[in-house]
Each structure stands twice: as C-alpha cells, then as structure tokens.
C-alpha cells in the first residue's frame, strides 16, 4: 500500500536505509516494518470463516516460495476457477499470511466459488527485485503443472477441484504491478501443458515513470513514495524508474499487444494517488491493439486498496461482485 512520503534525508548512525513509517534497515541487518499486519494461522474447515478452508503450502524450497490456498466448503463444484494472487505492500512488506489478506480472502472466497492461491514471494531489501517477479512466475507455473501431473509438492485441492482452463491472476498495488509483468511474460513463455492465463485483475496497480502523468505533481515527483520505493526495492534496475517493469510504456518495454491473457480488469479508486496511473495503463492497453476484453472500473470516494482494508464495506462488496462476474462468466 502506498502513499506519498520521502526518503529520510539524514540517517542515524545505526540506520543504513529508511522510508519513514514504512521500513527501516539497520546496520546489524535487522529490519523494522512498522506497517506490517500481524501474521495469522490458516483455518482448515473453520466454521467461523463463512464456509472457507485455507492451508499453507510449499511451492519451492530453493528459492523459498510458499502460498496460502483457499477453498470454498462444502465443495459444490468440482471444476473451480483458480485465482493466483499477488499481495501488495510496495515489494517490501505485507504477506500472504497476514491478518489483512487472510481476512480479505475469507470474505472473497465466501462470495466467489473459486480456488485462491495467495503467493508468498520474497521481499526487498533482503531479496531485491526481480526476485518477486521470478517467484510469482514460478508459483503460476507450479499451479499449471498440476494439469500435466508433472508436479513437485502436488496439492490435492488443485488436483481434485481446479478447472485449469480458467486460470486467473490478480493483485493489488505492487501485486497489480506483478500481474502486468506476469501477463507480459505469459505472452512469450508458455505455461506447463500449454495452458493460458484466462484473465488478469489489476487492483490499483503500482506503476511509475520519470515523467508525471495526470494529476501527479511535477515538483517533487522524484521524492514521492512511488519513486523512492522503486529505487529502494530495485536499486540496480536498468533504466531506474523507467525500467519496463515499473514503466510499461518505457522505450525498452515490450509491446502491450503481447499481453498473455484474454481479458483484463483494471480497478482504480478516485482518491488514490495511483488512480491516474491505473487509467494511464488501461488507456495504453486499449491503444496498443491488444485483442482481448478490457474493462476499467473506478470506485468514487475511496482510497488505495480500500477493498483489502475493509472487505465487508459496501464499496468492497461492489468490487467483489465485479470480480465474480469477471472470473465466473
């Protein structure tokens, strides 16, 4: 989740890097993430979770990739769509195992009969980008490998209940950025079994560039959190803030016409600092000549990732219904 702050101009002797109120890196190697939500356990067959079971799974030991998987219970459908989800947090905090996302997906899966695989990818600065992108691609490939039965750490919830012709990817904020990069990769690198990404959901996606867009301020643009966070999580990025992974319209970026999915839903919020970036991305896809179905949804009077913070709110329920139509139709 992002808002505008600046990198600390002077660091104390014991601090080597800091984004105030978000993350502090100390000389002894310890890291403080004050906005990190508490971790909570999964809940298999817990009646308090509105007919949703969840459990934690290992995808890979090297690199270490795991996930929390959600299944609606009782199972009334044996061929459920799959949503492979990438959480937000600027690439440097939050978790698939946090209370925030666990509560959200219990609400989500109680309303949408789908299997959710919420990916626990590696975070910066311990693991700078592109580690998170590679982890999320590997997680998606692991899901697809169940279709061919050529899978390590096989997961029976997928084997027994998944419809592999309906694989979706989704994410909020930094996770929405990951969605874009996975969809681009999916356009030129096949999934196991020749499977295709059916659709992609971008919830208030995190993009940036050296040139402000829309209502972004010209003065102070380089001090905004959007700019500062990228340099923090990917300090060696070729092109810096105009690296194609953060700026999909950079000169070296692959054409959006190659996005490897058949439909896209871009969701923005009117009060969000990233609102104009989401519209900018949607318009760029529309103008690229990409041949899929494209939809833009804007929620008025809401801020960044409002649906994650308040999944039981009326506006969050509206978004959930929209996502349900997108996934289930």
mmCIF file of N, CA and C in Angstrom, residues 106-215:
data_model
loop_
_atom_site.group_PDB
_atom_site.id
_atom_site.type_symbol
_atom_site.label_atom_id
_atom_site.label_comp_id
_atom_site.label_asym_id
_atom_site.label_seq_id
_atom_site.Cartn_x
_atom_site.Cartn_y
_atom_site.Cartn_z
ATOM 1 N N UNK A 106 -10.948 -14.785 3.076
ATOM 2 C CA UNK A 106 -12.095 -15.484 3.648
ATOM 3 C C UNK A 106 -13.398 -14.847 3.169
ATOM 4 N N UNK A 107 -13.430 -13.522 3.119
ATOM 5 C CA UNK A 107 -14.603 -12.828 2.596
ATOM 6 C C UNK A 107 -14.775 -13.114 1.101
ATOM 7 N N UNK A 108 -13.691 -13.010 0.366
ATOM 8 C CA UNK A 108 -13.713 -13.152 -1.088
ATOM 9 C C UNK A 108 -14.218 -14.537 -1.505
ATOM 10 N N UNK A 109 -13.629 -15.586 -0.940
ATOM 11 C CA UNK A 109 -13.974 -16.942 -1.349
ATOM 12 C C UNK A 109 -15.356 -17.343 -0.839
ATOM 13 N N UNK A 110 -15.819 -16.715 0.229
ATOM 14 C CA UNK A 110 -17.185 -16.984 0.681
ATOM 15 C C UNK A 110 -18.215 -16.463 -0.317
ATOM 16 N N UNK A 111 -17.806 -15.513 -1.160
ATOM 17 C CA UNK A 111 -18.707 -14.926 -2.145
ATOM 18 C C UNK A 111 -18.466 -15.460 -3.559
ATOM 19 N N UNK A 112 -17.278 -15.932 -3.832
ATOM 20 C CA UNK A 112 -16.911 -16.370 -5.179
ATOM 21 C C UNK A 112 -16.417 -17.812 -5.122
ATOM 22 N N UNK A 113 -17.126 -18.747 -5.749
ATOM 23 C CA UNK A 113 -16.669 -20.141 -5.744
ATOM 24 C C UNK A 113 -15.436 -20.319 -6.630
ATOM 25 N N UNK A 114 -14.285 -20.107 -6.017
ATOM 26 C CA UNK A 114 -13.024 -20.213 -6.732
ATOM 27 C C UNK A 114 -11.940 -20.653 -5.762
ATOM 28 N N UNK A 115 -10.884 -21.239 -6.306
ATOM 29 C CA UNK A 115 -9.692 -21.558 -5.524
ATOM 30 C C UNK A 115 -8.744 -20.369 -5.630
ATOM 31 N N UNK A 116 -8.280 -19.874 -4.488
ATOM 32 C CA UNK A 116 -7.307 -18.785 -4.484
ATOM 33 C C UNK A 116 -5.976 -19.321 -3.991
ATOM 34 N N UNK A 117 -4.932 -19.049 -4.752
ATOM 35 C CA UNK A 117 -3.564 -19.363 -4.343
ATOM 36 C C UNK A 117 -2.874 -18.023 -4.108
ATOM 37 N N UNK A 118 -2.748 -17.630 -2.841
ATOM 38 C CA UNK A 118 -2.169 -16.338 -2.466
ATOM 39 C C UNK A 118 -0.677 -16.534 -2.216
ATOM 40 N N UNK A 119 0.142 -15.976 -3.086
ATOM 41 C CA UNK A 119 1.570 -16.311 -3.157
ATOM 42 C C UNK A 119 2.383 -15.525 -2.135
ATOM 43 N N UNK A 120 3.240 -16.214 -1.416
ATOM 44 C CA UNK A 120 4.211 -15.602 -0.504
ATOM 45 C C UNK A 120 5.543 -15.505 -1.232
ATOM 46 N N UNK A 121 5.778 -14.361 -1.853
ATOM 47 C CA UNK A 121 7.016 -14.153 -2.606
ATOM 48 C C UNK A 121 8.054 -13.451 -1.733
ATOM 49 N N UNK A 122 9.306 -13.495 -2.145
ATOM 50 C CA UNK A 122 10.378 -12.886 -1.371
ATOM 51 C C UNK A 122 10.323 -11.359 -1.466
ATOM 52 N N UNK A 123 10.686 -10.703 -0.361
ATOM 53 C CA UNK A 123 10.588 -9.253 -0.261
ATOM 54 C C UNK A 123 11.954 -8.589 -0.289
ATOM 55 N N UNK A 124 11.959 -7.348 -0.778
ATOM 56 C CA UNK A 124 13.127 -6.478 -0.667
ATOM 57 C C UNK A 124 13.127 -5.853 0.730
ATOM 58 N N UNK A 125 14.269 -5.416 1.255
ATOM 59 C CA UNK A 125 15.572 -5.366 0.591
ATOM 60 C C UNK A 125 16.380 -6.653 0.708
ATOM 61 N N UNK A 126 15.907 -7.618 1.531
ATOM 62 C CA UNK A 126 16.663 -8.861 1.642
ATOM 63 C C UNK A 126 16.804 -9.537 0.275
ATOM 64 N N UNK A 127 15.750 -9.430 -0.522
ATOM 65 C CA UNK A 127 15.732 -10.036 -1.849
ATOM 66 C C UNK A 127 15.242 -8.989 -2.843
ATOM 67 N N UNK A 128 16.142 -8.174 -3.367
ATOM 68 C CA UNK A 128 15.716 -7.117 -4.295
ATOM 69 C C UNK A 128 15.041 -7.696 -5.539
ATOM 70 N N UNK A 129 14.233 -6.868 -6.162
ATOM 71 C CA UNK A 129 13.686 -7.260 -7.456
ATOM 72 C C UNK A 129 14.833 -7.541 -8.423
ATOM 73 N N UNK A 130 14.670 -8.488 -9.340
ATOM 74 C CA UNK A 130 13.415 -9.105 -9.787
ATOM 75 C C UNK A 130 13.020 -10.394 -9.064
ATOM 76 N N UNK A 131 13.508 -10.649 -7.850
ATOM 77 C CA UNK A 131 13.200 -11.906 -7.147
ATOM 78 C C UNK A 131 11.698 -12.144 -7.047
ATOM 79 N N UNK A 132 10.931 -11.119 -6.679
ATOM 80 C CA UNK A 132 9.485 -11.296 -6.514
ATOM 81 C C UNK A 132 8.817 -11.698 -7.824
ATOM 82 N N UNK A 133 9.244 -11.102 -8.925
ATOM 83 C CA UNK A 133 8.667 -11.454 -10.222
ATOM 84 C C UNK A 133 8.934 -12.919 -10.556
ATOM 85 N N UNK A 134 10.165 -13.354 -10.324
ATOM 86 C CA UNK A 134 10.514 -14.745 -10.618
ATOM 87 C C UNK A 134 9.734 -15.705 -9.724
ATOM 88 N N UNK A 135 9.593 -15.359 -8.445
ATOM 89 C CA UNK A 135 8.840 -16.214 -7.528
ATOM 90 C C UNK A 135 7.392 -16.367 -7.974
ATOM 91 N N UNK A 136 6.785 -15.262 -8.391
ATOM 92 C CA UNK A 136 5.369 -15.298 -8.770
ATOM 93 C C UNK A 136 5.174 -16.066 -10.071
ATOM 94 N N UNK A 137 6.117 -15.940 -10.992
ATOM 95 C CA UNK A 137 6.036 -16.741 -12.205
ATOM 96 C C UNK A 137 6.193 -18.227 -11.880
ATOM 97 N N UNK A 138 7.139 -18.550 -11.012
ATOM 98 C CA UNK A 138 7.328 -19.949 -10.620
ATOM 99 C C UNK A 138 6.086 -20.501 -9.929
ATOM 100 N N UNK A 139 5.427 -19.676 -9.125
ATOM 101 C CA UNK A 139 4.199 -20.115 -8.454
ATOM 102 C C UNK A 139 3.102 -20.402 -9.468
ATOM 103 N N UNK A 140 2.969 -19.540 -10.459
ATOM 104 C CA UNK A 140 1.969 -19.763 -11.508
ATOM 105 C C UNK A 140 2.285 -21.036 -12.286
ATOM 106 N N UNK A 141 3.554 -21.253 -12.599
ATOM 107 C CA UNK A 141 3.942 -22.478 -13.310
ATOM 108 C C UNK A 141 3.667 -23.715 -12.455
ATOM 109 N N UNK A 142 3.881 -23.587 -11.150
ATOM 110 C CA UNK A 142 3.593 -24.710 -10.251
ATOM 111 C C UNK A 142 2.110 -25.063 -10.288
ATOM 112 N N UNK A 143 1.255 -24.058 -10.274
ATOM 113 C CA UNK A 143 -0.180 -24.307 -10.392
ATOM 114 C C UNK A 143 -0.484 -25.021 -11.701
ATOM 115 N N UNK A 144 0.053 -24.509 -12.805
ATOM 116 C CA UNK A 144 -0.207 -25.096 -14.119
ATOM 117 C C UNK A 144 0.304 -26.526 -14.221
ATOM 118 N N UNK A 145 1.399 -26.840 -13.507
ATOM 119 C CA UNK A 145 1.994 -28.172 -13.611
ATOM 120 C C UNK A 145 1.070 -29.267 -13.087
ATOM 121 N N UNK A 146 0.072 -28.894 -12.281
ATOM 122 C CA UNK A 146 -0.897 -29.891 -11.816
ATOM 123 C C UNK A 146 -1.724 -30.441 -12.980
ATOM 124 N N UNK A 147 -1.849 -29.673 -14.030
ATOM 125 C CA UNK A 147 -2.617 -30.107 -15.198
ATOM 126 C C UNK A 147 -1.947 -31.271 -15.899
ATOM 127 N N UNK A 148 -0.605 -31.297 -15.887
ATOM 128 C CA UNK A 148 0.147 -32.348 -16.573
ATOM 129 C C UNK A 148 0.566 -33.475 -15.634
ATOM 130 N N UNK A 149 0.251 -33.316 -14.333
ATOM 131 C CA UNK A 149 0.666 -34.281 -13.307
ATOM 132 C C UNK A 149 2.181 -34.391 -13.189
ATOM 133 N N UNK A 150 2.886 -33.411 -13.719
ATOM 134 C CA UNK A 150 4.346 -33.361 -13.596
ATOM 135 C C UNK A 150 4.691 -32.278 -12.591
ATOM 136 N N UNK A 151 4.385 -32.554 -11.320
ATOM 137 C CA UNK A 151 4.442 -31.506 -10.312
ATOM 138 C C UNK A 151 5.186 -31.997 -9.083
ATOM 139 N N UNK A 152 5.993 -31.105 -8.523
ATOM 140 C CA UNK A 152 6.642 -31.347 -7.246
ATOM 141 C C UNK A 152 5.794 -30.692 -6.166
ATOM 142 N N UNK A 153 5.616 -31.356 -5.036
ATOM 143 C CA UNK A 153 4.754 -30.856 -3.949
ATOM 144 C C UNK A 153 3.319 -30.709 -4.445
ATOM 145 N N UNK A 154 2.771 -31.769 -4.966
ATOM 146 C CA UNK A 154 1.417 -31.748 -5.502
ATOM 147 C C UNK A 154 0.402 -31.349 -4.433
ATOM 148 N N UNK A 155 -0.575 -30.540 -4.821
ATOM 149 C CA UNK A 155 -1.605 -30.070 -3.908
ATOM 150 C C UNK A 155 -2.964 -30.663 -4.316
ATOM 151 N N UNK A 156 -3.572 -31.512 -3.463
ATOM 152 C CA UNK A 156 -4.824 -32.180 -3.833
ATOM 153 C C UNK A 156 -5.995 -31.226 -4.053
ATOM 154 N N UNK A 157 -6.006 -30.064 -3.389
ATOM 155 C CA UNK A 157 -7.104 -29.125 -3.632
ATOM 156 C C UNK A 157 -7.110 -28.682 -5.086
ATOM 157 N N UNK A 158 -5.945 -28.563 -5.685
ATOM 158 C CA UNK A 158 -5.876 -28.223 -7.097
ATOM 159 C C UNK A 158 -6.167 -29.442 -7.965
ATOM 160 N N UNK A 159 -5.539 -30.555 -7.642
ATOM 161 C CA UNK A 159 -5.708 -31.764 -8.443
ATOM 162 C C UNK A 159 -7.166 -32.200 -8.506
ATOM 163 N N UNK A 160 -7.873 -32.089 -7.382
ATOM 164 C CA UNK A 160 -9.230 -32.625 -7.299
ATOM 165 C C UNK A 160 -10.321 -31.644 -7.690
ATOM 166 N N UNK A 161 -10.040 -30.322 -7.609
ATOM 167 C CA UNK A 161 -11.144 -29.367 -7.742
ATOM 168 C C UNK A 161 -10.933 -28.254 -8.763
ATOM 169 N N UNK A 162 -9.752 -28.145 -9.364
ATOM 170 C CA UNK A 162 -9.460 -26.983 -10.209
ATOM 171 C C UNK A 162 -9.841 -27.198 -11.666
ATOM 172 N N UNK A 163 -10.298 -26.124 -12.290
ATOM 173 C CA UNK A 163 -10.526 -26.070 -13.735
ATOM 174 C C UNK A 163 -9.344 -25.316 -14.345
ATOM 175 N N UNK A 164 -8.422 -26.038 -14.955
ATOM 176 C CA UNK A 164 -7.183 -25.426 -15.430
ATOM 177 C C UNK A 164 -7.360 -24.636 -16.716
ATOM 178 N N UNK A 165 -8.549 -24.672 -17.273
ATOM 179 C CA UNK A 165 -8.853 -23.785 -18.392
ATOM 180 C C UNK A 165 -9.335 -22.414 -17.923
ATOM 181 N N UNK A 166 -9.420 -22.250 -16.617
ATOM 182 C CA UNK A 166 -9.827 -20.959 -16.053
ATOM 183 C C UNK A 166 -8.819 -20.529 -14.980
ATOM 184 N N UNK A 167 -7.620 -20.205 -15.427
ATOM 185 C CA UNK A 167 -6.585 -19.685 -14.535
ATOM 186 C C UNK A 167 -6.555 -18.169 -14.660
ATOM 187 N N UNK A 168 -6.711 -17.489 -13.533
ATOM 188 C CA UNK A 168 -6.670 -16.038 -13.479
ATOM 189 C C UNK A 168 -5.504 -15.604 -12.593
ATOM 190 N N UNK A 169 -4.995 -14.412 -12.870
ATOM 191 C CA UNK A 169 -4.007 -13.801 -11.986
ATOM 192 C C UNK A 169 -4.565 -12.477 -11.497
ATOM 193 N N UNK A 170 -4.198 -12.088 -10.282
ATOM 194 C CA UNK A 170 -4.692 -10.831 -9.725
ATOM 195 C C UNK A 170 -3.761 -10.317 -8.659
ATOM 196 N N UNK A 171 -3.865 -9.030 -8.378
ATOM 197 C CA UNK A 171 -3.055 -8.439 -7.326
ATOM 198 C C UNK A 171 -3.412 -6.986 -7.118
ATOM 199 N N UNK A 172 -3.054 -6.476 -5.944
ATOM 200 C CA UNK A 172 -3.308 -5.080 -5.604
ATOM 201 C C UNK A 172 -1.990 -4.351 -5.411
ATOM 202 N N UNK A 173 -1.948 -3.087 -5.818
ATOM 203 C CA UNK A 173 -0.799 -2.216 -5.625
ATOM 204 C C UNK A 173 0.454 -2.838 -6.259
ATOM 205 N N UNK A 174 1.491 -3.135 -5.465
ATOM 206 C CA UNK A 174 2.657 -3.800 -6.030
ATOM 207 C C UNK A 174 2.269 -5.131 -6.669
ATOM 208 N N UNK A 175 1.280 -5.795 -6.085
ATOM 209 C CA UNK A 175 0.785 -7.038 -6.679
ATOM 210 C C UNK A 175 0.157 -6.813 -8.041
ATOM 211 N N UNK A 176 -0.489 -5.652 -8.237
ATOM 212 C CA UNK A 176 -1.019 -5.317 -9.550
ATOM 213 C C UNK A 176 0.086 -5.107 -10.564
ATOM 214 N N UNK A 177 1.196 -4.545 -10.110
ATOM 215 C CA UNK A 177 2.372 -4.428 -10.962
ATOM 216 C C UNK A 177 2.887 -5.810 -11.352
ATOM 217 N N UNK A 178 2.919 -6.722 -10.392
ATOM 218 C CA UNK A 178 3.350 -8.089 -10.682
ATOM 219 C C UNK A 178 2.428 -8.730 -11.717
ATOM 220 N N UNK A 179 1.124 -8.478 -11.608
ATOM 221 C CA UNK A 179 0.170 -9.022 -12.579
ATOM 222 C C UNK A 179 0.579 -8.623 -13.995
ATOM 223 N N UNK A 180 0.896 -7.338 -14.182
ATOM 224 C CA UNK A 180 1.318 -6.884 -15.509
ATOM 225 C C UNK A 180 2.545 -7.652 -15.989
ATOM 226 N N UNK A 181 3.548 -7.763 -15.138
ATOM 227 C CA UNK A 181 4.793 -8.402 -15.560
ATOM 228 C C UNK A 181 4.623 -9.893 -15.809
ATOM 229 N N UNK A 182 3.736 -10.539 -15.058
ATOM 230 C CA UNK A 182 3.450 -11.950 -15.313
ATOM 231 C C UNK A 182 2.675 -12.106 -16.616
ATOM 232 N N UNK A 183 1.720 -11.206 -16.873
ATOM 233 C CA UNK A 183 0.954 -11.274 -18.122
ATOM 234 C C UNK A 183 1.848 -11.044 -19.331
ATOM 235 N N UNK A 184 2.796 -10.119 -19.213
ATOM 236 C CA UNK A 184 3.761 -9.902 -20.300
ATOM 237 C C UNK A 184 4.583 -11.167 -20.530
ATOM 238 N N UNK A 185 5.086 -11.750 -19.447
ATOM 239 C CA UNK A 185 5.902 -12.966 -19.577
ATOM 240 C C UNK A 185 5.071 -14.103 -20.164
ATOM 241 N N UNK A 186 3.800 -14.162 -19.762
ATOM 242 C CA UNK A 186 2.924 -15.208 -20.274
ATOM 243 C C UNK A 186 2.632 -15.079 -21.759
ATOM 244 N N UNK A 187 2.928 -13.910 -22.328
ATOM 245 C CA UNK A 187 2.723 -13.719 -23.754
ATOM 246 C C UNK A 187 3.797 -14.348 -24.615
ATOM 247 N N UNK A 188 4.973 -14.609 -24.027
ATOM 248 C CA UNK A 188 6.050 -15.205 -24.831
ATOM 249 C C UNK A 188 6.632 -16.477 -24.220
ATOM 250 N N UNK A 189 6.266 -16.798 -22.976
ATOM 251 C CA UNK A 189 6.770 -18.021 -22.343
ATOM 252 C C UNK A 189 5.583 -18.884 -21.947
ATOM 253 N N UNK A 190 5.476 -20.101 -22.486
ATOM 254 C CA UNK A 190 4.279 -20.907 -22.245
ATOM 255 C C UNK A 190 4.205 -21.454 -20.825
ATOM 256 N N UNK A 191 2.989 -21.658 -20.365
ATOM 257 C CA UNK A 191 2.760 -22.366 -19.117
ATOM 258 C C UNK A 191 2.801 -23.869 -19.373
ATOM 259 N N UNK A 192 2.993 -24.630 -18.306
ATOM 260 C CA UNK A 192 3.007 -26.087 -18.430
ATOM 261 C C UNK A 192 1.705 -26.566 -19.071
ATOM 262 N N UNK A 193 1.842 -27.552 -19.934
ATOM 263 C CA UNK A 193 0.669 -28.133 -20.572
ATOM 264 C C UNK A 193 0.037 -27.254 -21.633
ATOM 265 N N UNK A 194 0.721 -26.157 -21.996
ATOM 266 C CA UNK A 194 0.148 -25.245 -22.978
ATOM 267 C C UNK A 194 -1.017 -24.433 -22.451
ATOM 268 N N UNK A 195 -1.167 -24.386 -21.127
ATOM 269 C CA UNK A 195 -2.269 -23.626 -20.543
ATOM 270 C C UNK A 195 -2.093 -22.132 -20.778
ATOM 271 N N UNK A 196 -3.211 -21.412 -20.733
ATOM 272 C CA UNK A 196 -3.216 -19.971 -20.939
ATOM 273 C C UNK A 196 -3.778 -19.261 -19.711
ATOM 274 N N UNK A 197 -3.311 -18.053 -19.498
ATOM 275 C CA UNK A 197 -3.916 -17.202 -18.476
ATOM 276 C C UNK A 197 -5.239 -16.685 -19.039
ATOM 277 N N UNK A 198 -6.323 -16.992 -18.357
ATOM 278 C CA UNK A 198 -7.646 -16.590 -18.851
ATOM 279 C C UNK A 198 -7.857 -15.086 -18.687
ATOM 280 N N UNK A 199 -7.529 -14.570 -17.509
ATOM 281 C CA UNK A 199 -7.769 -13.153 -17.267
ATOM 282 C C UNK A 199 -6.856 -12.616 -16.185
ATOM 283 N N UNK A 200 -6.753 -11.273 -16.137
ATOM 284 C CA UNK A 200 -5.871 -10.596 -15.182
ATOM 285 C C UNK A 200 -6.626 -9.453 -14.515
ATOM 286 N N UNK A 201 -6.536 -9.402 -13.181
ATOM 287 C CA UNK A 201 -7.179 -8.353 -12.388
ATOM 288 C C UNK A 201 -6.113 -7.461 -11.785
ATOM 289 N N UNK A 202 -6.164 -6.180 -12.119
ATOM 290 C CA UNK A 202 -5.235 -5.177 -11.602
ATOM 291 C C UNK A 202 -6.009 -4.286 -10.636
ATOM 292 N N UNK A 203 -5.747 -4.389 -9.345
ATOM 293 C CA UNK A 203 -6.425 -3.546 -8.353
ATOM 294 C C UNK A 203 -5.483 -2.437 -7.900
ATOM 295 N N UNK A 204 -5.765 -1.209 -8.321
ATOM 296 C CA UNK A 204 -4.932 -0.039 -8.013
ATOM 297 C C UNK A 204 -3.448 -0.336 -8.233
ATOM 298 N N UNK A 205 -3.079 -0.717 -9.466
ATOM 299 C CA UNK A 205 -1.705 -1.174 -9.723
ATOM 300 C C UNK A 205 -0.670 -0.072 -9.552
ATOM 301 N N UNK A 206 0.505 -0.480 -9.110
ATOM 302 C CA UNK A 206 1.630 0.423 -8.859
ATOM 303 C C UNK A 206 2.512 0.501 -10.093
ATOM 304 N N UNK A 207 2.432 1.642 -10.776
ATOM 305 C CA UNK A 207 3.329 1.967 -11.868
ATOM 306 C C UNK A 207 3.907 3.352 -11.613
ATOM 307 N N UNK A 208 5.008 3.658 -12.282
ATOM 308 C CA UNK A 208 5.611 4.986 -12.157
ATOM 309 C C UNK A 208 6.499 5.216 -13.376
ATOM 310 N N UNK A 209 6.988 6.444 -13.525
ATOM 311 C CA UNK A 209 7.888 6.789 -14.616
ATOM 312 C C UNK A 209 8.562 8.111 -14.274
ATOM 313 N N UNK A 210 9.570 8.474 -15.041
ATOM 314 C CA UNK A 210 10.282 9.721 -14.775
ATOM 315 C C UNK A 210 9.425 10.942 -15.071
ATOM 316 N N UNK A 211 8.426 10.782 -15.925
ATOM 317 C CA UNK A 211 7.524 11.878 -16.245
ATOM 318 C C UNK A 211 6.188 11.670 -15.537
ATOM 319 N N UNK A 212 5.727 12.661 -14.763
ATOM 320 C CA UNK A 212 4.432 12.533 -14.097
ATOM 321 C C UNK A 212 3.301 12.401 -15.118
ATOM 322 N N UNK A 213 2.225 11.754 -14.708
ATOM 323 C CA UNK A 213 1.032 11.654 -15.549
ATOM 324 C C UNK A 213 -0.164 12.177 -14.765
ATOM 325 N N UNK A 214 -1.176 12.628 -15.496
ATOM 326 C CA UNK A 214 -2.410 13.074 -14.870
ATOM 327 C C UNK A 214 -2.190 14.159 -13.835
ATOM 328 N N UNK A 215 -2.695 13.932 -12.646
ATOM 329 C CA UNK A 215 -2.620 14.912 -11.564
ATOM 330 C C UNK A 215 -1.366 14.786 -10.714
#
